[in-house]
Coordinates of N, CA and C in Angstrom, one line a residue:
M1 N 1.1 -1.2 0.1 CA 0.3 0.0 0.0 C 1.0 1.4 0.2
T2 N 0.4 2.7 -0.4 CA 1.3 3.8 -0.9 C 1.1 4.1 0.2
V3 N 2.2 5.7 0.2 CA 2.4 6.0 1.7 C 0.7 7.0 1.6
S4 N 0.4 7.0 0.4 CA -0.6 8.0 1.0 C -2.2 7.2 0.8
K5 N -1.9 6.4 -0.1 CA -4.1 5.6 0.7 C -3.6 4.9 1.9
Y6 N -1.8 5.0 2.4 CA -2.3 4.5 3.5 C -2.9 6.2 4.3
L7 N -2.4 6.9 3.8 CA -3.2 8.5 5.2 C -4.5 8.8 4.2
K8 N -4.7 8.6 3.4 CA -6.7 8.6 2.5 C -7.2 7.6 4.3
R9 N -7.0 6.1 3.9 CA -7.4 5.5 4.9 C -7.0 5.9 6.6
S10 N -6.0 5.8 6.7 CA -6.0 7.2 8.4 C -7.0 7.8 8.6
R11 N -7.3 8.8 7.4 CA -7.9 10.1 7.8 C -9.3 9.2 7.7
L12 N -9.8 9.0 7.1 CA -11.0 8.3 7.1 C -11.5 7.9 8.1
F13 N -10.9 6.8 8.3 CA -11.3 6.2 9.9 C -10.7 6.9 11.0
Y14 N -9.9 8.0 10.6 CA -9.8 9.4 12.1 C -11.8 9.7 12.3
G15 N -12.0 10.2 11.3 CA -13.5 11.6 10.7 C -14.4 10.1 12.0
F16 N -14.7 8.8 11.4 CA -15.7 8.1 11.4 C -15.2 7.8 13.4
I17 N -14.5 8.3 14.3 CA -13.9 7.4 15.1 C -14.2 9.2 15.7
N18 N -13.2 10.4 15.0 CA -14.2 11.8 15.7 C -15.7 11.8 15.0
L19 N -16.5 11.7 14.8 CA -18.1 11.6 14.2 C -18.6 10.9 15.6
A20 N -18.4 9.5 15.9 CA -18.4 8.3 16.6 C -18.1 8.7 18.3
F21 N -17.3 10.3 18.9 CA -16.9 10.6 19.8 C -17.9 12.0 20.0
N22 N -17.8 12.6 19.4 CA -18.7 13.6 19.2 C -20.3 13.6 18.9
Q23 N -21.1 12.6 18.7 CA -22.2 12.0 18.3 C -23.2 12.6 19.7
Y24 N -24.4 13.3 19.5 CA -25.1 13.2 20.7 C -26.2 11.8 21.5
D25 N -26.2 11.3 22.0 CA -27.1 10.6 22.6 C -27.6 10.6 23.1
S26 N -29.4 10.1 23.0 CA -30.3 11.6 24.0 C -30.4 10.6 24.8
A27 N -30.7 9.1 24.7 CA -30.9 8.4 25.6 C -29.8 8.6 26.5
R28 N -29.1 8.6 26.8 CA -27.7 9.3 27.6 C -28.3 10.3 28.7
V29 N -28.6 11.3 28.0 CA -28.9 12.4 28.0 C -29.6 11.6 29.5
K30 N -30.8 11.2 28.8 CA -31.8 11.1 29.6 C -32.1 11.1 31.1
S31 N -30.6 9.5 30.7 CA -30.9 8.5 31.8 C -29.5 9.2 32.6
V32 N -28.8 10.3 31.9 CA -27.7 11.0 32.9 C -28.0 12.3 33.6
G33 N -28.6 12.8 32.4 CA -29.0 13.8 32.9 C -27.8 14.8 31.5
P34 N -27.8 16.3 31.8 CA -27.3 16.9 30.1 C -25.3 17.5 30.8
D35 N -25.7 17.4 31.8 CA -24.4 17.8 32.9 C -23.5 17.0 32.4
T36 N -24.1 15.5 32.9 CA -23.0 14.7 32.8 C -22.9 14.5 32.1
A37 N -23.7 14.1 30.6 CA -23.5 13.3 29.2 C -23.0 14.7 28.6
A38 N -23.0 16.0 29.3 CA -22.1 16.8 28.5 C -20.1 16.6 29.2
A39 N -20.1 16.4 30.5 CA -18.5 15.8 30.7 C -18.2 14.6 30.5
E40 N -18.9 13.5 30.0 CA -18.5 12.7 29.5 C -18.4 12.4 28.1
W41 N -18.8 14.2 27.6 CA -18.8 13.4 25.8 C -17.1 15.2 26.0
V42 N -17.2 15.6 26.7 CA -15.7 16.4 27.1 C -14.2 15.3 27.0
V43 N -14.5 14.5 28.3 CA -13.8 13.3 28.7 C -13.3 13.0 27.9
K44 N -13.8 12.6 27.5 CA -13.8 11.4 25.7 C -14.1 11.8 24.6
N45 N -13.4 13.5 24.4 CA -12.8 13.6 23.5 C -11.0 14.6 24.4
E46 N -11.2 14.5 25.3 CA -9.1 14.6 26.1 C -9.4 16.0 26.8
G47 N -10.7 16.1 26.6 CA -10.8 17.2 27.7 C -11.0 17.4 29.0
W48 N -10.8 18.2 29.7 CA -10.8 18.1 31.0 C -12.2 18.9 31.8
V49 N -13.0 19.2 33.0 CA -14.6 19.5 33.5 C -14.2 20.1 34.8
K50 N -15.1 20.8 34.6 CA -15.0 20.7 36.5 C -16.8 21.3 37.0
G51 N -17.3 20.8 37.7 CA -18.4 21.2 38.4 C -18.5 21.8 39.8
L52 N -20.1 22.3 39.1 CA -20.0 23.5 40.4 C -19.4 22.4 41.6
G53 N -19.2 23.0 43.1 CA -18.2 23.2 43.9 C -17.5 21.7 44.0
H54 N -17.3 21.6 43.2 CA -15.4 20.9 42.7 C -14.4 21.5 42.1
T55 N -13.3 21.5 43.6 CA -11.9 22.6 42.7 C -10.9 21.5 42.1
A56 N -11.2 20.4 41.6 CA -10.7 19.4 41.2 C -11.0 19.7 39.6
W57 N -10.3 19.6 38.2 CA -10.3 19.3 37.3 C -10.3 17.9 37.0
V58 N -11.7 17.5 36.4 CA -11.3 16.6 36.0 C -11.0 15.3 34.6
K59 N -10.2 14.8 34.1 CA -8.8 14.6 33.0 C -9.9 12.9 32.4
D60 N -10.4 12.4 32.8 CA -10.0 10.9 32.8 C -11.5 10.3 33.4
F61 N -12.1 9.0 32.9 CA -13.2 8.9 32.9 C -13.0 8.1 33.8
N62 N -11.6 7.8 34.5 CA -12.0 7.5 35.9 C -12.5 8.5 37.0
G63 N -12.5 9.5 36.6 CA -12.2 10.7 37.7 C -14.3 11.5 37.4
L64 N -14.2 10.3 36.4 CA -15.6 10.8 36.2 C -17.5 10.8 36.8
S65 N -17.0 9.5 38.6 CA -17.6 9.1 39.1 C -19.0 10.2 40.0
S66 N -17.8 11.9 39.9 CA -17.7 12.4 40.8 C -19.0 13.6 40.1
C67 N -19.2 13.5 38.7 CA -20.1 14.0 38.4 C -22.0 13.0 38.1
Y68 N -21.2 12.1 38.6 CA -22.9 11.7 38.3 C -23.9 11.6 39.3
G69 N -25.1 11.9 39.2 CA -25.9 12.5 40.1 C -26.7 13.9 39.4
P70 N -28.1 14.0 39.7 CA -28.7 14.9 39.9 C -28.6 16.0 40.5
R71 N -27.2 15.8 40.8 CA -27.5 17.3 41.9 C -25.5 18.5 41.3
F72 N -25.2 17.2 40.3 CA -24.0 18.0 39.5 C -25.0 19.2 38.2
K73 N -23.6 19.5 38.4 CA -23.8 21.2 37.5 C -22.5 21.3 36.6
L74 N -22.3 21.4 35.3 CA -21.3 21.6 34.7 C -20.7 23.4 34.2
T75 N -19.3 23.1 35.8 CA -19.8 25.1 34.7 C -17.9 24.8 34.7
H76 N -17.2 24.2 34.4 CA -16.0 24.4 33.5 C -15.6 23.6 32.2
I77 N -15.8 24.0 31.4 CA -14.7 22.8 30.0 C -13.5 23.9 29.2
E78 N -12.1 22.8 29.7 CA -11.2 23.3 29.1 C -11.1 21.7 28.1
A79 N -11.4 22.2 26.6 CA -11.0 21.7 25.1 C -10.2 21.9 24.6
V80 N -8.9 22.6 25.6 CA -8.2 23.3 24.1 C -7.3 22.5 23.4
N81 N -7.9 23.1 21.5 CA -6.7 21.7 20.7 C -7.9 20.4 20.8
R82 N -8.8 20.2 20.6 CA -9.7 18.9 20.9 C -10.5 19.0 19.6
D83 N -11.3 17.8 19.4 CA -11.6 17.3 18.7 C -12.8 16.8 18.3
V84 N -13.6 18.3 19.4 CA -15.1 18.7 19.4 C -15.0 19.6 18.2
T85 N -16.2 18.9 18.0 CA -17.1 19.7 16.5 C -18.6 20.3 17.3
S86 N -18.7 21.1 16.0 CA -19.9 21.3 16.3 C -21.7 20.2 16.4
G87 N -21.4 19.7 15.1 CA -22.5 18.9 15.7 C -22.3 17.8 17.2
G88 N -21.5 18.0 17.5 CA -21.1 17.4 19.4 C -21.5 18.9 20.0
C89 N -21.5 19.8 19.1 CA -22.4 21.5 20.9 C -23.7 20.8 21.0
K90 N -23.8 20.0 20.7 CA -25.9 19.5 20.2 C -26.0 19.2 22.3
H91 N -24.2 18.8 22.8 CA -24.4 18.9 24.2 C -24.7 19.5 25.0
F92 N -24.4 21.4 24.3 CA -24.6 21.7 25.6 C -26.4 22.2 25.7
D93 N -26.8 22.2 25.2 CA -28.3 20.9 26.0 C -29.0 21.1 26.7
G94 N -29.0 22.0 27.5 CA -30.1 22.1 29.6 C -28.8 22.3 30.1
L95 N -27.9 23.2 29.3 CA -26.7 23.0 30.3 C -26.4 25.1 30.6
K96 N -27.1 25.1 32.3 CA -27.4 26.2 32.8 C -26.8 27.0 33.4
H97 N -24.8 26.3 33.6 CA -24.6 27.1 34.9 C -23.1 26.9 34.6
V98 N -22.9 26.3 32.7 CA -21.3 27.1 31.8 C -20.9 28.2 32.6
K99 N -20.0 28.8 33.1 CA -18.7 29.7 33.4 C -17.9 29.8 32.9
Y100 N -17.2 29.0 32.4 CA -15.8 29.6 31.4 C -16.0 28.0 30.4
L101 N -15.0 28.1 28.8 CA -15.2 27.3 28.2 C -14.5 28.1 27.7
N102 N -13.7 26.9 27.6 CA -12.3 27.4 26.8 C -11.9 26.2 25.6
L103 N -12.6 27.1 23.9 CA -12.5 25.8 22.4 C -11.1 26.7 21.6
R104 N -10.1 26.8 22.1 CA -9.1 27.2 21.3 C -8.0 26.0 20.7
D105 N -7.9 26.7 19.3 CA -7.6 26.1 18.6 C -8.4 24.7 18.1
C106 N -9.7 24.5 18.1 CA -11.3 23.1 18.5 C -11.1 23.6 16.9
V107 N -10.5 23.2 15.6 CA -11.0 23.7 14.3 C -11.9 23.3 13.6
N108 N -12.7 22.5 14.8 CA -14.8 21.8 14.2 C -15.6 22.2 14.5
I109 N -15.4 23.4 15.6 CA -16.5 24.7 16.2 C -16.4 25.9 15.1
D110 N -17.3 25.5 14.5 CA -17.8 27.2 13.5 C -18.9 28.2 14.3
D111 N -19.8 28.6 13.4 CA -21.0 29.5 14.1 C -21.8 28.4 14.5
S112 N -22.4 27.6 13.6 CA -23.4 26.8 14.0 C -23.0 26.1 15.6
G113 N -21.6 25.8 16.0 CA -21.8 25.7 17.2 C -21.7 26.9 18.3
L114 N -21.1 27.2 17.8 CA -21.4 29.2 18.9 C -23.4 29.4 19.1
R115 N -23.8 28.9 18.5 CA -24.9 29.0 18.2 C -25.3 28.3 19.5
V116 N -25.2 26.6 19.4 CA -26.4 26.0 20.5 C -25.7 26.5 21.2
I117 N -24.6 26.7 22.0 CA -23.7 27.3 22.9 C -24.1 28.2 23.2
C118 N -24.6 29.6 22.8 CA -24.6 30.4 22.6 C -27.0 30.6 23.4
K119 N -27.2 30.0 22.9 CA -28.6 29.5 23.5 C -28.8 28.6 24.8
N120 N -27.6 28.0 24.3 CA -27.9 27.6 26.7 C -27.3 28.1 27.5
C121 N -26.0 29.1 27.6 CA -25.4 29.7 28.4 C -25.3 30.5 28.2
W122 N -26.2 31.8 27.3 CA -26.4 32.7 27.2 C -25.8 34.1 28.5
N123 N -26.6 33.2 29.8 CA -27.4 33.9 30.8 C -26.4 33.3 31.8
S124 N -24.5 32.6 31.1 CA -24.3 31.6 32.6 C -23.1 31.7 32.1
L125 N -22.8 32.4 30.9 CA -20.8 31.9 30.7 C -19.9 33.4 30.3
K126 N -19.2 33.2 31.0 CA -18.4 34.8 31.7 C -17.3 35.0 30.9
Y127 N -16.5 33.5 30.5 CA -15.2 33.0 30.1 C -15.4 32.3 29.0
L128 N -14.3 32.9 27.3 CA -14.3 31.9 26.1 C -13.4 32.4 25.0
D129 N -12.8 31.5 24.5 CA -11.6 31.4 24.3 C -12.5 31.1 23.0
I130 N -12.3 32.0 22.0 CA -12.3 30.9 20.5 C -11.6 30.7 19.8
A131 N -10.1 31.9 20.0 CA -9.1 31.4 19.2 C -9.0 30.4 18.4
G132 N -8.5 30.6 17.5 CA -8.1 28.8 17.0 C -9.1 27.8 16.0
T133 N -10.4 29.1 16.2 CA -12.0 27.8 15.4 C -12.2 28.8 14.2
S134 N -13.3 27.7 13.6 CA -13.0 27.9 12.0 C -14.7 29.2 12.2
I135 N -14.4 29.4 13.7 CA -15.7 31.0 14.0 C -15.7 32.2 13.0
T136 N -16.2 32.8 11.9 CA -16.3 33.8 11.4 C -16.8 34.9 12.1
I137 N -16.4 35.9 12.1 CA -17.3 37.6 11.9 C -19.1 37.2 12.2
R138 N -19.6 36.8 11.6 CA -21.1 36.1 11.8 C -21.1 35.7 13.1
G139 N -20.2 34.2 13.3 CA -20.3 34.0 15.3 C -19.9 34.8 16.1
L140 N -18.8 35.9 15.7 CA -18.4 36.6 16.5 C -19.3 37.9 17.1
E141 N -20.5 38.0 16.4 CA -21.4 38.5 16.5 C -22.7 37.6 17.3
L142 N -22.8 36.5 17.9 CA -23.4 35.8 18.9 C -23.2 36.1 20.1
V143 N -21.3 36.5 20.7 CA -21.4 36.6 21.8 C -21.5 37.9 21.5
T144 N -22.5 39.0 21.4 CA -23.2 40.1 22.2 C -24.2 39.6 22.7
E145 N -24.6 38.6 22.2 CA -26.0 37.7 23.3 C -25.7 36.9 25.0
F146 N -23.9 36.9 25.0 CA -24.0 36.2 25.9 C -24.1 37.4 27.2
E147 N -24.9 37.5 28.0 CA -25.1 38.7 28.5 C -24.1 38.7 29.9
A148 N -23.2 37.2 30.7 CA -23.4 37.8 31.9 C -21.4 37.9 31.2
L149 N -20.5 37.4 30.8 CA -19.0 37.1 29.2 C -18.7 39.0 30.0
Q150 N -17.3 38.6 30.8 CA -16.6 39.5 31.3 C -15.0 39.7 30.4
T151 N -14.5 37.5 30.1 CA -13.6 37.3 29.6 C -13.9 36.9 28.0
L152 N -13.3 37.3 27.0 CA -13.2 37.4 24.9 C -11.8 36.8 24.8
K153 N -11.8 36.5 24.0 CA -10.2 35.8 23.4 C -11.0 35.3 22.2
Y154 N -10.4 35.3 21.0 CA -10.2 35.5 19.5 C -8.9 35.5 18.7
D155 N -9.8 35.4 17.4 CA -8.5 34.9 16.4 C -8.5 36.8 15.9
E156 N -6.9 37.0 15.5 CA -7.0 38.7 14.2 C -7.7 38.2 13.1
K157 N -7.5 37.7 12.7 CA -8.1 37.3 11.5 C -9.9 37.8 11.8
L158 N -10.5 37.0 12.7 CA -12.8 38.2 12.9 C -12.0 39.6 12.6
T159 N -10.5 40.0 13.0 CA -10.7 42.0 13.2 C -11.1 42.2 11.5
T160 N -11.2 41.8 10.7 CA -10.5 42.2 9.1 C -12.1 43.1 7.9
N161 N -12.5 42.6 8.7 CA -14.2 43.8 9.2 C -14.0 44.6 9.8
T162 N -13.5 46.1 9.2 CA -13.3 46.3 10.7 C -15.3 46.8 10.7
Q163 N -15.6 47.2 10.5 CA -16.4 48.2 10.8 C -17.3 47.1 11.4
K164 N -17.4 45.4 11.0 CA -18.7 45.0 11.8 C -17.9 44.5 13.2
H165 N -16.5 45.0 12.7 CA -15.3 43.9 14.2 C -15.9 45.3 15.1
D166 N -15.1 45.7 14.5 CA -15.6 47.6 15.8 C -17.1 47.9 15.8
D167 N -18.2 47.5 15.8 CA -19.6 47.2 16.0 C -19.7 46.4 17.0
I168 N -19.4 45.0 17.2 CA -19.0 44.0 18.2 C -18.6 44.5 19.3
I169 N -17.7 44.9 19.1 CA -16.1 45.9 20.3 C -17.3 46.2 21.3
R170 N -18.4 47.1 20.4 CA -18.8 48.6 21.0 C -19.6 48.2 22.0
R171 N -20.7 47.1 21.3 CA -21.5 46.3 21.5 C -21.7 45.8 22.7
L172 N -20.0 45.0 22.9 CA -19.9 44.5 24.4 C -19.5 45.3 25.6
M173 N -18.9 46.4 24.4 CA -18.4 47.1 26.0 C -19.3 47.9 26.4
E174 N -20.4 48.7 25.4 CA -21.4 49.1 25.8 C -22.5 48.5 27.1
R175 N -21.8 47.4 27.2 CA -23.1 46.6 28.4 C -23.2 46.9 29.6
D176 N -23.5 47.2 30.7 CA -23.3 47.9 32.3 C -22.5 46.6 31.9
G177 N -21.0 46.9 31.9 CA -20.3 47.1 32.6 C -19.9 45.1 32.8
T178 N -20.0 44.6 32.3 CA -19.3 43.3 33.0 C -18.5 42.3 32.2
M179 N -17.9 42.8 30.5 CA -17.1 43.0 30.0 C -16.0 43.9 30.8
K180 N -14.9 42.7 31.0 CA -13.7 43.0 31.7 C -12.7 43.1 30.6
D181 N -12.2 42.4 30.0 CA -11.1 41.7 28.2 C -11.5 41.4 27.6
I182 N -11.0 42.1 26.4 CA -10.7 41.5 25.1 C -9.8 41.4 24.6
D183 N -9.3 40.3 24.8 CA -7.7 39.6 23.9 C -8.3 38.9 22.5
V184 N -7.1 39.3 21.4 CA -7.8 39.4 20.0 C -6.2 39.0 20.1
I185 N -6.0 37.7 19.5 CA -4.4 36.2 20.0 C -4.3 37.2 18.3
K186 N -2.9 36.7 18.0 CA -2.3 36.7 17.0 C -1.9 35.5 16.2

């Protein structure tokens, strides 16, 4: 087998794995609740999670035992350079306590994924890092809907449409003083 055929098969196989790891399972959500199902999804994709009242990050499936039960509320998600996808963002459905979300360098996250996150975390999210994702200036505009947002980090590439970018930043800064930090990552 030639190297190029091997790479094509490897990418195809990897694509199936990525699809499987981001698959939303409504029966699982019904069984364990949205917060636990989302925690499982993040950890399955090698990310980290933290819940309300927990001080330590859960980084593997062995630590997920603390995430089971109706009282568990997912508050922090760290998924830097992981294979979470916009399709997998369906796991944000029902999450109402997420305060911290770091999706830096998750290239499979685009505007549609951010739309799902916004729909569910609009009044709880305080920290958002979307640098290195596939989010466009249209997606950046969705960020203005996060009412509690204090820190935003995003790519310099989103500043090319100066008029629209400046309008988004103005709207964020004119809010009731909650926005504290905006970082443009080069």
